[in-house]
Amino acid sequence: MKKINYIIKFIFIQNKLLFLSYCFLSFAIYVCPYVDTLIVKKIIDSFLTNDFDIIYVYICLIVAVFLLTYIFKRIKRLITVKINFNFKRHFQKVFYDKLLTIDCECLENPRYYNVIATVKRSINVMVNSPLLMVSQVTSIIIFFYYSYVLIGYDFYGGILFIVSIIPCSIISFIFGKKLDDWHIEMIPDIRKTAYYRWMLTDGLPIRDM
């Protein structure tokens, strides 16, 4: 939890405007499809009441929402790249500054290379984790909203929808944890494979064999 707080605090301090913009865009992108649904419902109601004049306005609104969603997604993608770049650059600086303080004798031990490879992988994971968490929080908010709407139409169907998502979430969490642990355990083998591939396929070492 401390690591997550540190990551969010760093992003919020260094990229306050970008981070708030990312949060807003993430929520807006999720809301836009719901707005489209409401407009389509209005169009159907207009057909039923023979109010054809207003239909053109609703169609223009659908096109506007579609264009707005597209623009939001493009801006969000640019903001994601910018935040990830700043965040990764900061942690790489911290990592290499720490690496310079390590005794050179430690670098002769393969165990330290495994630690270095683990840290490098963790940097890539940590870069994406805050923005992923924002998307997950937004998804949870939208999920509870749709659950509330569904319960209004069908109480038991809404409860069943909420209950069915719990085992899926638990399985996803357990699988993600095991996959992350497996990646860490496999780092020595990945390094060994990369070394043999370099030694047997690269032009420089293969001439000396």
PDB file of C-alpha atoms in Angstrom:
ATOM      1  CA  MET A   1       0.000   0.000   0.000  1.00  0.00           C
ATOM      2  CA  LYS A   2       2.914   2.362   0.758  1.00  0.00           C
ATOM      3  CA  LYS A   3       4.314   1.744  -2.711  1.00  0.00           C
ATOM      4  CA  ILE A   4       1.000   2.610  -4.340  1.00  0.00           C
ATOM      5  CA  ASN A   5       0.679   5.773  -2.230  1.00  0.00           C
ATOM      6  CA  TYR A   6       4.204   6.800  -3.212  1.00  0.00           C
ATOM      7  CA  ILE A   7       3.505   6.220  -6.912  1.00  0.00           C
ATOM      8  CA  ILE A   8       0.241   8.177  -6.867  1.00  0.00           C
ATOM      9  CA  LYS A   9       1.812  10.990  -4.843  1.00  0.00           C
ATOM     10  CA  PHE A  10       4.720  11.230  -7.276  1.00  0.00           C
ATOM     11  CA  ILE A  11       2.478  11.318 -10.341  1.00  0.00           C
ATOM     12  CA  PHE A  12       0.119  13.813  -8.715  1.00  0.00           C
ATOM     13  CA  ILE A  13       2.978  16.150  -7.724  1.00  0.00           C
ATOM     14  CA  GLN A  14       4.966  15.914 -10.940  1.00  0.00           C
ATOM     15  CA  ASN A  15       2.031  15.796 -13.368  1.00  0.00           C
ATOM     16  CA  LYS A  16      -0.920  17.201 -11.428  1.00  0.00           C
ATOM     17  CA  LEU A  17      -2.772  18.604 -14.443  1.00  0.00           C
ATOM     18  CA  LEU A  18      -2.044  15.555 -16.587  1.00  0.00           C
ATOM     19  CA  PHE A  19      -3.120  13.141 -13.861  1.00  0.00           C
ATOM     20  CA  LEU A  20      -6.397  14.986 -13.209  1.00  0.00           C
ATOM     21  CA  SER A  21      -7.006  15.175 -16.960  1.00  0.00           C
ATOM     22  CA  TYR A  22      -6.418  11.428 -17.224  1.00  0.00           C
ATOM     23  CA  CYS A  23      -8.931  10.763 -14.423  1.00  0.00           C
ATOM     24  CA  PHE A  24     -11.536  13.003 -16.074  1.00  0.00           C
ATOM     25  CA  LEU A  25     -11.027  11.476 -19.535  1.00  0.00           C
ATOM     26  CA  SER A  26     -11.190   7.926 -18.165  1.00  0.00           C
ATOM     27  CA  PHE A  27     -14.550   8.666 -16.551  1.00  0.00           C
ATOM     28  CA  ALA A  28     -15.866  10.582 -19.585  1.00  0.00           C
ATOM     29  CA  ILE A  29     -14.980   7.756 -21.981  1.00  0.00           C
ATOM     30  CA  TYR A  30     -16.961   5.317 -19.842  1.00  0.00           C
ATOM     31  CA  VAL A  31     -19.947   7.689 -19.618  1.00  0.00           C
ATOM     32  CA  CYS A  32     -20.181   8.466 -23.353  1.00  0.00           C
ATOM     33  CA  PRO A  33     -21.698   5.067 -24.329  1.00  0.00           C
ATOM     34  CA  TYR A  34     -24.391   5.579 -21.691  1.00  0.00           C
ATOM     35  CA  VAL A  35     -25.176   9.004 -23.195  1.00  0.00           C
ATOM     36  CA  ASP A  36     -25.453   7.343 -26.615  1.00  0.00           C
ATOM     37  CA  THR A  37     -27.922   4.849 -25.161  1.00  0.00           C
ATOM     38  CA  LEU A  38     -30.079   7.637 -23.760  1.00  0.00           C
ATOM     39  CA  ILE A  39     -30.076   9.447 -27.108  1.00  0.00           C
ATOM     40  CA  VAL A  40     -31.071   6.262 -28.964  1.00  0.00           C
ATOM     41  CA  LYS A  41     -33.911   5.815 -26.479  1.00  0.00           C
ATOM     42  CA  LYS A  42     -35.030   9.379 -27.221  1.00  0.00           C
ATOM     43  CA  ILE A  43     -34.953   8.627 -30.961  1.00  0.00           C
ATOM     44  CA  ILE A  44     -37.138   5.536 -30.470  1.00  0.00           C
ATOM     45  CA  ASP A  45     -39.556   7.540 -28.344  1.00  0.00           C
ATOM     46  CA  SER A  46     -39.686  10.217 -31.072  1.00  0.00           C
ATOM     47  CA  PHE A  47     -40.572   7.583 -33.680  1.00  0.00           C
ATOM     48  CA  LEU A  48     -43.357   6.261 -31.461  1.00  0.00           C
ATOM     49  CA  THR A  49     -44.778   9.754 -30.951  1.00  0.00           C
ATOM     50  CA  ASN A  50     -44.271  10.759 -34.627  1.00  0.00           C
ATOM     51  CA  ASP A  51     -42.070  13.670 -33.567  1.00  0.00           C
ATOM     52  CA  PHE A  52     -39.708  13.439 -36.538  1.00  0.00           C
ATOM     53  CA  ASP A  53     -38.354  16.994 -36.388  1.00  0.00           C
ATOM     54  CA  ILE A  54     -36.377  16.367 -33.204  1.00  0.00           C
ATOM     55  CA  ILE A  55     -34.824  13.156 -34.579  1.00  0.00           C
ATOM     56  CA  TYR A  56     -32.284  15.130 -36.638  1.00  0.00           C
ATOM     57  CA  VAL A  57     -31.144  16.892 -33.491  1.00  0.00           C
ATOM     58  CA  TYR A  58     -30.648  13.570 -31.718  1.00  0.00           C
ATOM     59  CA  ILE A  59     -28.696  12.179 -34.673  1.00  0.00           C
ATOM     60  CA  CYS A  60     -26.402  15.220 -34.579  1.00  0.00           C
ATOM     61  CA  LEU A  61     -25.944  14.641 -30.849  1.00  0.00           C
ATOM     62  CA  ILE A  62     -24.948  11.003 -31.458  1.00  0.00           C
ATOM     63  CA  VAL A  63     -22.370  12.099 -34.028  1.00  0.00           C
ATOM     64  CA  ALA A  64     -21.085  14.761 -31.600  1.00  0.00           C
ATOM     65  CA  VAL A  65     -20.754  12.218 -28.786  1.00  0.00           C
ATOM     66  CA  PHE A  66     -18.949   9.814 -31.134  1.00  0.00           C
ATOM     67  CA  LEU A  67     -16.464  12.520 -32.186  1.00  0.00           C
ATOM     68  CA  LEU A  68     -16.020  13.636 -28.594  1.00  0.00           C
ATOM     69  CA  THR A  69     -15.296  10.067 -27.501  1.00  0.00           C
ATOM     70  CA  TYR A  70     -12.726   9.700 -30.285  1.00  0.00           C
ATOM     71  CA  ILE A  71     -11.020  12.970 -29.284  1.00  0.00           C
ATOM     72  CA  PHE A  72     -11.040  11.970 -25.602  1.00  0.00           C
ATOM     73  CA  LYS A  73      -9.400   8.634 -26.426  1.00  0.00           C
ATOM     74  CA  ARG A  74      -6.681  10.304 -28.511  1.00  0.00           C
ATOM     75  CA  ILE A  75      -5.930  12.850 -25.786  1.00  0.00           C
ATOM     76  CA  LYS A  76      -5.931  10.129 -23.135  1.00  0.00           C
ATOM     77  CA  ARG A  77      -3.431   8.125 -25.177  1.00  0.00           C
ATOM     78  CA  LEU A  78      -1.105  11.129 -25.441  1.00  0.00           C
ATOM     79  CA  ILE A  79      -1.401  11.848 -21.713  1.00  0.00           C
ATOM     80  CA  THR A  80      -0.653   8.194 -20.923  1.00  0.00           C
ATOM     81  CA  VAL A  81       2.524   8.285 -23.001  1.00  0.00           C
ATOM     82  CA  LYS A  82       3.636  11.526 -21.322  1.00  0.00           C
ATOM     83  CA  ILE A  83       2.968  10.323 -17.764  1.00  0.00           C
ATOM     84  CA  ASN A  84       4.639   6.966 -18.410  1.00  0.00           C
ATOM     85  CA  PHE A  85       7.690   8.667 -19.903  1.00  0.00           C
ATOM     86  CA  ASN A  86       8.148  11.033 -16.943  1.00  0.00           C
ATOM     87  CA  PHE A  87       7.503   8.297 -14.423  1.00  0.00           C
ATOM     88  CA  LYS A  88       9.851   5.800 -16.052  1.00  0.00           C
ATOM     89  CA  ARG A  89      12.602   8.403 -16.424  1.00  0.00           C
ATOM     90  CA  HIS A  90      12.362   9.244 -12.707  1.00  0.00           C
ATOM     91  CA  PHE A  91      12.585   5.624 -11.563  1.00  0.00           C
ATOM     92  CA  GLN A  92      15.381   4.828 -13.984  1.00  0.00           C
ATOM     93  CA  LYS A  93      17.360   7.736 -12.535  1.00  0.00           C
ATOM     94  CA  VAL A  94      16.744   6.478  -8.993  1.00  0.00           C
ATOM     95  CA  PHE A  95      17.684   2.951 -10.078  1.00  0.00           C
ATOM     96  CA  TYR A  96      20.956   3.898 -11.789  1.00  0.00           C
ATOM     97  CA  ASP A  97      21.943   6.281  -8.986  1.00  0.00           C
ATOM     98  CA  LYS A  98      21.532   3.377  -6.574  1.00  0.00           C
ATOM     99  CA  LEU A  99      23.417   1.078  -8.940  1.00  0.00           C
ATOM    100  CA  LEU A 100      26.417   3.423  -8.896  1.00  0.00           C
ATOM    101  CA  THR A 101      26.706   3.027  -5.114  1.00  0.00           C
ATOM    102  CA  ILE A 102      26.977  -0.773  -5.275  1.00  0.00           C
ATOM    103  CA  ASP A 103      30.393  -2.356  -4.862  1.00  0.00           C
ATOM    104  CA  CYS A 104      31.767  -3.587  -8.196  1.00  0.00           C
ATOM    105  CA  GLU A 105      32.499  -6.988  -6.645  1.00  0.00           C
ATOM    106  CA  CYS A 106      28.765  -7.552  -6.274  1.00  0.00           C
ATOM    107  CA  LEU A 107      28.360  -7.335 -10.038  1.00  0.00           C
ATOM    108  CA  GLU A 108      30.416 -10.512 -10.416  1.00  0.00           C
ATOM    109  CA  ASN A 109      27.708 -12.465  -8.602  1.00  0.00           C
ATOM    110  CA  PRO A 110      24.858 -13.668 -10.863  1.00  0.00           C
ATOM    111  CA  ARG A 111      22.406 -13.240  -7.983  1.00  0.00           C
ATOM    112  CA  TYR A 112      22.774  -9.466  -8.187  1.00  0.00           C
ATOM    113  CA  TYR A 113      22.099  -9.533 -11.922  1.00  0.00           C
ATOM    114  CA  ASN A 114      18.861 -11.369 -11.145  1.00  0.00           C
ATOM    115  CA  VAL A 115      17.956  -8.631  -8.663  1.00  0.00           C
ATOM    116  CA  ILE A 116      18.784  -5.944 -11.242  1.00  0.00           C
ATOM    117  CA  ALA A 117      16.623  -7.685 -13.863  1.00  0.00           C
ATOM    118  CA  THR A 118      13.771  -7.945 -11.334  1.00  0.00           C
ATOM    119  CA  VAL A 119      14.004  -4.234 -10.529  1.00  0.00           C
ATOM    120  CA  LYS A 120      14.015  -3.309 -14.230  1.00  0.00           C
ATOM    121  CA  ARG A 121      10.861  -5.366 -14.769  1.00  0.00           C
ATOM    122  CA  SER A 122       9.269  -3.838 -11.672  1.00  0.00           C
ATOM    123  CA  ILE A 123       9.863  -0.342 -13.067  1.00  0.00           C
ATOM    124  CA  ASN A 124       7.856  -1.212 -16.184  1.00  0.00           C
ATOM    125  CA  VAL A 125       5.067  -2.674 -14.044  1.00  0.00           C
ATOM    126  CA  MET A 126       5.031   0.286 -11.628  1.00  0.00           C
ATOM    127  CA  VAL A 127       4.801   2.771 -14.493  1.00  0.00           C
ATOM    128  CA  ASN A 128       1.456   1.343 -15.618  1.00  0.00           C
ATOM    129  CA  SER A 129       0.003   0.514 -12.193  1.00  0.00           C
ATOM    130  CA  PRO A 130      -1.301   3.997 -11.152  1.00  0.00           C
ATOM    131  CA  LEU A 131      -3.067   4.656 -14.452  1.00  0.00           C
ATOM    132  CA  LEU A 132      -4.414   1.112 -14.456  1.00  0.00           C
ATOM    133  CA  MET A 133      -5.725   1.673 -10.942  1.00  0.00           C
ATOM    134  CA  VAL A 134      -7.550   4.834 -12.080  1.00  0.00           C
ATOM    135  CA  SER A 135      -9.180   2.836 -14.872  1.00  0.00           C
ATOM    136  CA  GLN A 136     -10.167   0.113 -12.418  1.00  0.00           C
ATOM    137  CA  VAL A 137     -11.706   2.616  -9.976  1.00  0.00           C
ATOM    138  CA  THR A 138     -13.638   4.188 -12.856  1.00  0.00           C
ATOM    139  CA  SER A 139     -14.818   0.734 -13.954  1.00  0.00           C
ATOM    140  CA  ILE A 140     -16.004  -0.041 -10.407  1.00  0.00           C
ATOM    141  CA  ILE A 141     -17.991   3.215 -10.246  1.00  0.00           C
ATOM    142  CA  ILE A 142     -19.626   2.524 -13.611  1.00  0.00           C
ATOM    143  CA  PHE A 143     -20.264  -1.100 -12.576  1.00  0.00           C
ATOM    144  CA  PHE A 144     -22.163  -0.077  -9.440  1.00  0.00           C
ATOM    145  CA  TYR A 145     -24.108   2.511 -11.394  1.00  0.00           C
ATOM    146  CA  TYR A 146     -25.211  -0.026 -14.017  1.00  0.00           C
ATOM    147  CA  SER A 147     -25.979  -2.489 -11.230  1.00  0.00           C
ATOM    148  CA  TYR A 148     -28.218   0.123  -9.623  1.00  0.00           C
ATOM    149  CA  VAL A 149     -29.994   0.728 -12.941  1.00  0.00           C
ATOM    150  CA  LEU A 150     -30.383  -3.030 -13.519  1.00  0.00           C
ATOM    151  CA  ILE A 151     -31.800  -3.559 -10.029  1.00  0.00           C
ATOM    152  CA  GLY A 152     -34.383  -0.872 -10.820  1.00  0.00           C
ATOM    153  CA  TYR A 153     -35.591  -2.964 -13.777  1.00  0.00           C
ATOM    154  CA  ASP A 154     -35.146  -6.434 -12.273  1.00  0.00           C
ATOM    155  CA  PHE A 155     -34.134  -6.749  -8.614  1.00  0.00           C
ATOM    156  CA  TYR A 156     -33.077 -10.396  -8.678  1.00  0.00           C
ATOM    157  CA  GLY A 157     -31.324 -10.013 -12.016  1.00  0.00           C
ATOM    158  CA  GLY A 158     -29.328  -7.075 -10.644  1.00  0.00           C
ATOM    159  CA  ILE A 159     -28.346  -8.992  -7.497  1.00  0.00           C
ATOM    160  CA  LEU A 160     -27.322 -11.986  -9.614  1.00  0.00           C
ATOM    161  CA  PHE A 161     -25.232  -9.690 -11.807  1.00  0.00           C
ATOM    162  CA  ILE A 162     -23.418  -8.246  -8.770  1.00  0.00           C
ATOM    163  CA  VAL A 163     -22.846 -11.641  -7.119  1.00  0.00           C
ATOM    164  CA  SER A 164     -21.562 -13.244 -10.341  1.00  0.00           C
ATOM    165  CA  ILE A 165     -18.778 -10.677 -10.662  1.00  0.00           C
ATOM    166  CA  ILE A 166     -17.274 -11.552  -7.243  1.00  0.00           C
ATOM    167  CA  PRO A 167     -15.775 -14.987  -8.124  1.00  0.00           C
ATOM    168  CA  CYS A 168     -14.488 -13.569 -11.433  1.00  0.00           C
ATOM    169  CA  SER A 169     -12.687 -10.776  -9.566  1.00  0.00           C
ATOM    170  CA  ILE A 170     -11.179 -13.222  -7.050  1.00  0.00           C
ATOM    171  CA  ILE A 171      -9.959 -15.570  -9.791  1.00  0.00           C
ATOM    172  CA  SER A 172      -8.496 -12.657 -11.759  1.00  0.00           C
ATOM    173  CA  PHE A 173      -6.644 -11.374  -8.673  1.00  0.00           C
ATOM    174  CA  ILE A 174      -5.232 -14.807  -7.766  1.00  0.00           C
ATOM    175  CA  PHE A 175      -4.184 -15.497 -11.370  1.00  0.00           C
ATOM    176  CA  GLY A 176      -2.484 -12.089 -11.665  1.00  0.00           C
ATOM    177  CA  LYS A 177      -0.572 -12.650  -8.401  1.00  0.00           C
ATOM    178  CA  LYS A 178       0.574 -16.113  -9.434  1.00  0.00           C
ATOM    179  CA  LEU A 179       1.573 -14.848 -12.886  1.00  0.00           C
ATOM    180  CA  ASP A 180       3.638 -12.048 -11.350  1.00  0.00           C
ATOM    181  CA  ASP A 181       5.362 -14.484  -8.954  1.00  0.00           C
ATOM    182  CA  TRP A 182       6.055 -16.828 -11.863  1.00  0.00           C
ATOM    183  CA  HIS A 183       7.669 -14.023 -13.876  1.00  0.00           C
ATOM    184  CA  ILE A 184       9.963 -13.208 -10.936  1.00  0.00           C
ATOM    185  CA  GLU A 185      10.920 -16.874 -10.480  1.00  0.00           C
ATOM    186  CA  MET A 186      11.686 -17.215 -14.177  1.00  0.00           C
ATOM    187  CA  ILE A 187      14.071 -14.234 -14.342  1.00  0.00           C
ATOM    188  CA  PRO A 188      17.249 -16.374 -13.889  1.00  0.00           C
ATOM    189  CA  ASP A 189      16.110 -18.714 -16.691  1.00  0.00           C
ATOM    190  CA  ILE A 190      15.182 -15.763 -18.905  1.00  0.00           C
ATOM    191  CA  ARG A 191      18.629 -14.243 -18.384  1.00  0.00           C
ATOM    192  CA  LYS A 192      20.278 -17.601 -19.094  1.00  0.00           C
ATOM    193  CA  THR A 193      18.267 -18.042 -22.291  1.00  0.00           C
ATOM    194  CA  ALA A 194      19.100 -14.518 -23.440  1.00  0.00           C
ATOM    195  CA  TYR A 195      22.786 -15.144 -22.771  1.00  0.00           C
ATOM    196  CA  TYR A 196      22.898 -18.393 -24.768  1.00  0.00           C
ATOM    197  CA  ARG A 197      20.934 -16.817 -27.591  1.00  0.00           C
ATOM    198  CA  TRP A 198      23.391 -13.911 -27.713  1.00  0.00           C
ATOM    199  CA  MET A 199      26.406 -16.235 -27.528  1.00  0.00           C
ATOM    200  CA  LEU A 200      25.189 -18.591 -30.264  1.00  0.00           C
ATOM    201  CA  THR A 201      23.513 -16.181 -32.672  1.00  0.00           C
ATOM    202  CA  ASP A 202      25.291 -12.827 -32.364  1.00  0.00           C
ATOM    203  CA  GLY A 203      27.981 -12.169 -34.934  1.00  0.00           C
ATOM    204  CA  LEU A 204      30.649 -11.005 -32.455  1.00  0.00           C
ATOM    205  CA  PRO A 205      30.846 -13.973 -30.027  1.00  0.00           C
ATOM    206  CA  ILE A 206      30.086 -16.641 -32.635  1.00  0.00           C
ATOM    207  CA  ARG A 207      33.386 -15.883 -34.446  1.00  0.00           C
ATOM    208  CA  ASP A 208      35.327 -16.724 -31.284  1.00  0.00           C
ATOM    209  CA  MET A 209      33.651 -20.096 -30.822  1.00  0.00           C
TER     210      MET A 209
END
